[in-house]
Amino acid sequence: MPERIVIVEDEQDLLDSLEYSLRREGYQVRGATTGKAALELASQEPVPDLVLLDLMLPDISGVEVCRKLRAQERTAKVFVMMVTARAEEIDRVVGFEVGADDYVVKPFSTRELLLRIKAILRRGRGDDQPSEQVSFGRLRVDESAHRVWVDEQEVVLTALEFRLLTTLVERRGRAQTRDMLLQTVWGIEADITTRTVDTHVKRLREKLGPAGVYVETLRGVGYRFRSRPDEDTA
Ligand code: CA
């Protein structure tokens, strides 16, 4: 069954082009131009798999729409990808305060958007894909299922934190500057500051608990994931 996506976007041209692109990818798509219409659409059966949600809407803001979706039992688990033109909103939007699963910053490329949407939906589908697991000391990462364990306890990461972790793990043993991480993980010509990287690395380390030490700070350079779990160069 095709996955269902609701697009909420008040710029009609952009809405049309997004609908077209997502339909071409095989998704079942419905569009809304106001927050109110979006909430109505999202709560109709069958509930969508993902809501692509513009932050700035004419009636209620995307933030409010996201909160309402999270607050209603039927839509609480729907994936929300926020679309924002304001980079400074990102931390709040993806963080605990609002609870979006991921975001893209306008202007974004259709290709990037599709990749992000696919990654999120794959996480939701879980185990119908062959798993690609990486074990590293106390850490275990399942890339295809978007799941992470430390000492066999599952750690819940946001899509962004997951991308940050897998980028570091894939490039383990190699120094990663903040700019490199911004380009790969955030995928935008950074309007946001490199401090955002530090904030997210800090949060990721906290969530990883005892496995957080694998992410090392290279003073004046950036970050580096250890090449071996027992390596200690810090
Ligand atoms: Ca808008």
CSV table of C-alpha atoms and ligand atoms in Angstrom, one decimal:
chain,number,residue,atom,x,y,z
A,1,MET,CA,0.0,0.0,0.0
A,2,PRO,CA,1.4,3.4,-0.9
A,3,GLU,CA,2.5,5.5,2.1
A,4,ARG,CA,0.3,8.5,2.7
A,5,ILE,CA,1.7,12.0,3.0
A,6,VAL,CA,-0.1,15.2,3.9
A,7,ILE,CA,1.6,18.3,2.6
A,8,VAL,CA,0.8,21.6,4.4
A,9,GLU,CA,2.0,24.6,2.5
A,10,ASP,CA,0.3,27.9,1.9
A,11,GLU,CA,2.3,28.8,-1.2
A,12,GLN,CA,0.2,27.3,-3.9
A,13,ASP,CA,3.0,26.9,-6.4
A,14,LEU,CA,5.2,25.1,-4.0
A,15,LEU,CA,2.4,22.9,-2.8
A,16,ASP,CA,1.6,21.9,-6.4
A,17,SER,CA,5.2,21.1,-7.2
A,18,LEU,CA,5.7,19.1,-4.0
A,19,GLU,CA,2.5,17.2,-4.7
A,20,TYR,CA,3.7,16.4,-8.1
A,21,SER,CA,7.2,15.3,-7.0
A,22,LEU,CA,5.9,13.1,-4.2
A,23,ARG,CA,3.2,11.5,-6.3
A,24,ARG,CA,5.8,10.6,-8.9
A,25,GLU,CA,7.7,8.8,-6.2
A,26,GLY,CA,4.6,6.7,-5.6
A,27,TYR,CA,3.3,8.3,-2.4
A,28,GLN,CA,-0.4,9.0,-1.9
A,29,VAL,CA,-0.5,12.7,-1.4
A,30,ARG,CA,-3.0,15.2,-0.1
A,31,GLY,CA,-2.4,18.9,0.2
A,32,ALA,CA,-3.6,21.6,2.6
A,33,THR,CA,-2.9,25.3,2.6
A,34,THR,CA,-3.9,26.1,6.2
A,35,GLY,CA,-3.1,24.6,9.6
A,36,LYS,CA,-6.8,24.0,10.3
A,37,ALA,CA,-7.3,22.1,7.0
A,38,ALA,CA,-4.1,20.1,7.8
A,39,LEU,CA,-5.4,19.0,11.2
A,40,GLU,CA,-8.7,17.9,9.6
A,41,LEU,CA,-6.9,16.0,6.9
A,42,ALA,CA,-4.5,14.4,9.3
A,43,SER,CA,-7.1,13.1,11.6
A,44,GLN,CA,-9.2,11.4,8.9
A,45,GLU,CA,-8.9,7.7,8.4
A,46,PRO,CA,-6.6,6.4,7.2
A,47,VAL,CA,-4.2,8.5,9.2
A,48,PRO,CA,-1.2,9.7,7.1
A,49,ASP,CA,2.3,8.2,7.6
A,50,LEU,CA,4.0,11.6,7.4
A,51,VAL,CA,3.0,15.2,7.5
A,52,LEU,CA,5.2,17.7,5.7
A,53,LEU,CA,4.5,20.8,7.6
A,54,ASP,CA,5.4,24.4,6.7
A,55,LEU,CA,6.2,26.4,9.8
A,56,MET,CA,4.7,29.7,8.6
A,57,LEU,CA,1.0,29.3,7.9
A,58,PRO,CA,-1.7,31.9,7.5
A,59,ASP,CA,-3.9,30.7,10.4
A,60,ILE,CA,-2.2,28.5,13.1
A,61,SER,CA,1.5,28.1,13.0
A,62,GLY,CA,3.2,24.8,12.0
A,63,VAL,CA,4.5,24.5,15.6
A,64,GLU,CA,0.9,24.6,16.9
A,65,VAL,CA,-0.2,22.1,14.3
A,66,CYS,CA,2.6,19.7,15.3
A,67,ARG,CA,1.7,20.1,19.0
A,68,LYS,CA,-1.9,19.3,18.2
A,69,LEU,CA,-1.0,16.2,16.2
A,70,ARG,CA,1.2,15.0,19.0
A,71,ALA,CA,-1.6,15.6,21.5
A,72,GLN,CA,-4.2,13.6,19.8
A,73,GLU,CA,-4.0,9.9,20.3
A,74,ARG,CA,-4.8,9.0,16.7
A,75,THR,CA,-2.1,11.3,15.2
A,76,ALA,CA,0.5,11.2,18.0
A,77,LYS,CA,2.8,8.8,16.2
A,78,VAL,CA,2.6,10.4,12.7
A,79,PHE,CA,6.0,11.5,11.4
A,80,VAL,CA,6.3,15.2,11.1
A,81,MET,CA,8.8,16.8,8.8
A,82,MET,CA,8.9,20.6,9.4
A,83,VAL,CA,9.7,23.0,6.6
A,84,THR,CA,11.1,26.3,7.7
A,85,ALA,CA,12.6,29.4,6.1
A,86,ARG,CA,14.0,30.4,9.5
A,87,ALA,CA,17.1,28.4,10.4
A,88,GLU,CA,17.1,29.8,14.0
A,89,GLU,CA,13.9,27.9,14.7
A,90,ILE,CA,15.4,24.5,14.0
A,91,ASP,CA,16.6,23.6,17.5
A,92,ARG,CA,13.2,24.3,19.0
A,93,VAL,CA,11.3,22.6,16.3
A,94,VAL,CA,13.2,19.4,16.3
A,95,GLY,CA,13.8,19.3,20.0
A,96,PHE,CA,11.5,18.2,22.7
A,97,GLU,CA,9.5,21.4,22.8
A,98,VAL,CA,7.7,20.8,19.5
A,99,GLY,CA,8.6,17.3,18.6
A,100,ALA,CA,9.0,17.3,14.8
A,101,ASP,CA,11.0,14.3,13.6
A,102,ASP,CA,13.1,16.2,11.1
A,103,TYR,CA,13.1,19.4,9.1
A,104,VAL,CA,14.3,21.0,5.9
A,105,VAL,CA,15.2,24.6,5.4
A,106,LYS,CA,13.7,26.6,2.5
A,107,PRO,CA,14.9,26.7,-0.2
A,108,PHE,CA,15.6,22.9,-0.3
A,109,SER,CA,16.2,20.6,-3.2
A,110,THR,CA,13.5,18.0,-4.1
A,111,ARG,CA,16.2,15.3,-4.0
A,112,GLU,CA,17.2,16.2,-0.5
A,113,LEU,CA,13.6,16.3,0.7
A,114,LEU,CA,12.9,12.9,-0.9
A,115,LEU,CA,15.9,11.3,0.7
A,116,ARG,CA,14.9,12.6,4.1
A,117,ILE,CA,11.3,11.5,3.7
A,118,LYS,CA,12.5,8.0,2.7
A,119,ALA,CA,14.8,7.8,5.7
A,120,ILE,CA,12.0,8.7,8.1
A,121,LEU,CA,9.4,6.3,6.6
A,122,ARG,CA,12.0,3.5,6.6
A,123,ARG,CA,12.5,4.0,10.3
A,124,GLY,CA,8.7,3.6,10.7
A,125,ARG,CA,8.6,0.4,8.7
A,126,GLY,CA,11.3,-1.1,10.8
A,127,ASP,CA,12.0,-4.7,10.0
A,128,ASP,CA,10.9,-5.2,6.4
A,129,GLN,CA,14.3,-4.3,5.2
A,130,PRO,CA,17.5,-6.3,5.6
A,131,SER,CA,19.2,-4.9,8.7
A,132,GLU,CA,22.6,-3.3,8.4
A,133,GLN,CA,24.0,-3.3,11.9
A,134,VAL,CA,27.2,-1.9,13.1
A,135,SER,CA,28.5,-2.9,16.5
A,136,PHE,CA,31.2,-0.8,18.1
A,137,GLY,CA,32.0,-1.5,21.7
A,138,ARG,CA,29.0,-0.9,23.8
A,139,LEU,CA,27.2,0.7,20.9
A,140,ARG,CA,25.0,-1.0,18.2
A,141,VAL,CA,23.5,0.9,15.3
A,142,ASP,CA,20.9,-0.4,12.9
A,143,GLU,CA,21.0,1.9,9.9
A,144,SER,CA,18.1,0.6,8.0
A,145,ALA,CA,15.8,0.4,11.0
A,146,HIS,CA,17.1,3.7,12.4
A,147,ARG,CA,17.6,2.2,15.8
A,148,VAL,CA,20.5,2.5,18.3
A,149,TRP,CA,21.4,0.5,21.4
A,150,VAL,CA,23.9,1.1,24.2
A,151,ASP,CA,24.6,-2.0,26.3
A,152,GLU,CA,21.6,-3.5,24.6
A,153,GLN,CA,19.3,-0.7,25.9
A,154,GLU,CA,17.6,1.1,23.1
A,155,VAL,CA,18.4,4.8,22.9
A,156,VAL,CA,15.8,7.0,21.2
A,157,LEU,CA,17.4,9.6,18.9
A,158,THR,CA,15.8,12.2,16.7
A,159,ALA,CA,16.3,11.8,12.9
A,160,LEU,CA,19.0,14.5,13.1
A,161,GLU,CA,20.9,13.0,16.0
A,162,PHE,CA,20.7,9.6,14.2
A,163,ARG,CA,22.2,11.2,11.0
A,164,LEU,CA,24.9,12.8,13.1
A,165,LEU,CA,25.8,9.6,14.8
A,166,THR,CA,25.8,7.5,11.6
A,167,THR,CA,27.9,10.1,9.8
A,168,LEU,CA,30.5,10.0,12.6
A,169,VAL,CA,30.5,6.2,12.8
A,170,GLU,CA,30.9,5.9,9.0
A,171,ARG,CA,33.9,8.2,9.1
A,172,ARG,CA,35.3,6.8,12.3
A,173,GLY,CA,38.9,7.5,13.0
A,174,ARG,CA,38.8,10.6,10.9
A,175,ALA,CA,38.6,14.2,12.0
A,176,GLN,CA,35.3,16.0,11.1
A,177,THR,CA,35.2,19.7,11.1
A,178,ARG,CA,32.0,21.4,12.2
A,179,ASP,CA,31.5,22.7,8.6
A,180,MET,CA,31.8,19.2,7.2
A,181,LEU,CA,29.2,17.9,9.7
A,182,LEU,CA,26.9,20.8,8.9
A,183,GLN,CA,27.0,20.1,5.2
A,184,THR,CA,26.5,16.3,5.6
A,185,VAL,CA,24.1,16.1,8.5
A,186,TRP,CA,22.2,19.4,8.2
A,187,GLY,CA,22.6,19.4,4.4
A,188,ILE,CA,22.4,23.1,4.0
A,189,GLU,CA,24.7,26.0,3.2
A,190,ALA,CA,24.9,26.8,6.8
A,191,ASP,CA,22.9,29.8,7.7
A,192,ILE,CA,22.9,28.2,11.1
A,193,THR,CA,26.1,28.6,13.2
A,194,THR,CA,28.6,25.9,13.9
A,195,ARG,CA,27.5,26.2,17.5
A,196,THR,CA,24.5,24.2,16.5
A,197,VAL,CA,26.8,21.3,15.8
A,198,ASP,CA,28.2,21.5,19.3
A,199,THR,CA,24.8,21.6,20.8
A,200,HIS,CA,23.7,18.5,19.0
A,201,VAL,CA,26.9,16.6,19.7
A,202,LYS,CA,26.5,17.4,23.3
A,203,ARG,CA,22.9,16.1,23.3
A,204,LEU,CA,23.9,13.0,21.4
A,205,ARG,CA,26.7,12.3,23.8
A,206,GLU,CA,24.4,12.6,26.7
A,207,LYS,CA,21.9,10.2,25.1
A,208,LEU,CA,24.6,7.7,24.4
A,209,GLY,CA,25.7,7.6,28.0
A,210,PRO,CA,28.7,5.4,28.5
A,211,ALA,CA,29.1,5.1,24.7
A,212,GLY,CA,29.3,9.0,24.4
A,213,VAL,CA,33.1,8.9,25.0
A,214,TYR,CA,33.5,7.4,21.5
A,215,VAL,CA,32.7,10.8,20.1
A,216,GLU,CA,35.8,12.8,20.8
A,217,THR,CA,36.3,16.6,20.6
A,218,LEU,CA,39.3,17.7,18.7
A,219,ARG,CA,40.1,21.1,20.0
A,220,GLY,CA,40.2,23.7,17.3
A,221,VAL,CA,39.1,21.2,14.7
A,222,GLY,CA,35.8,19.5,15.4
A,223,TYR,CA,35.0,16.0,16.2
A,224,ARG,CA,36.2,12.4,15.6
A,225,PHE,CA,34.6,9.1,16.3
A,226,ARG,CA,37.2,6.7,17.7
A,227,SER,CA,38.6,4.1,15.3
A,228,ARG,CA,38.4,1.5,18.1
A,229,PRO,CA,36.2,1.4,21.1
A,230,ASP,CA,39.1,1.1,23.5
A,231,GLU,CA,41.2,3.8,21.8
A,232,ASP,CA,41.7,6.8,24.1
A,233,THR,CA,43.4,9.8,22.5
A,234,ALA,CA,41.5,12.5,24.3
B,1,CA,CA,4.4,29.5,4.5
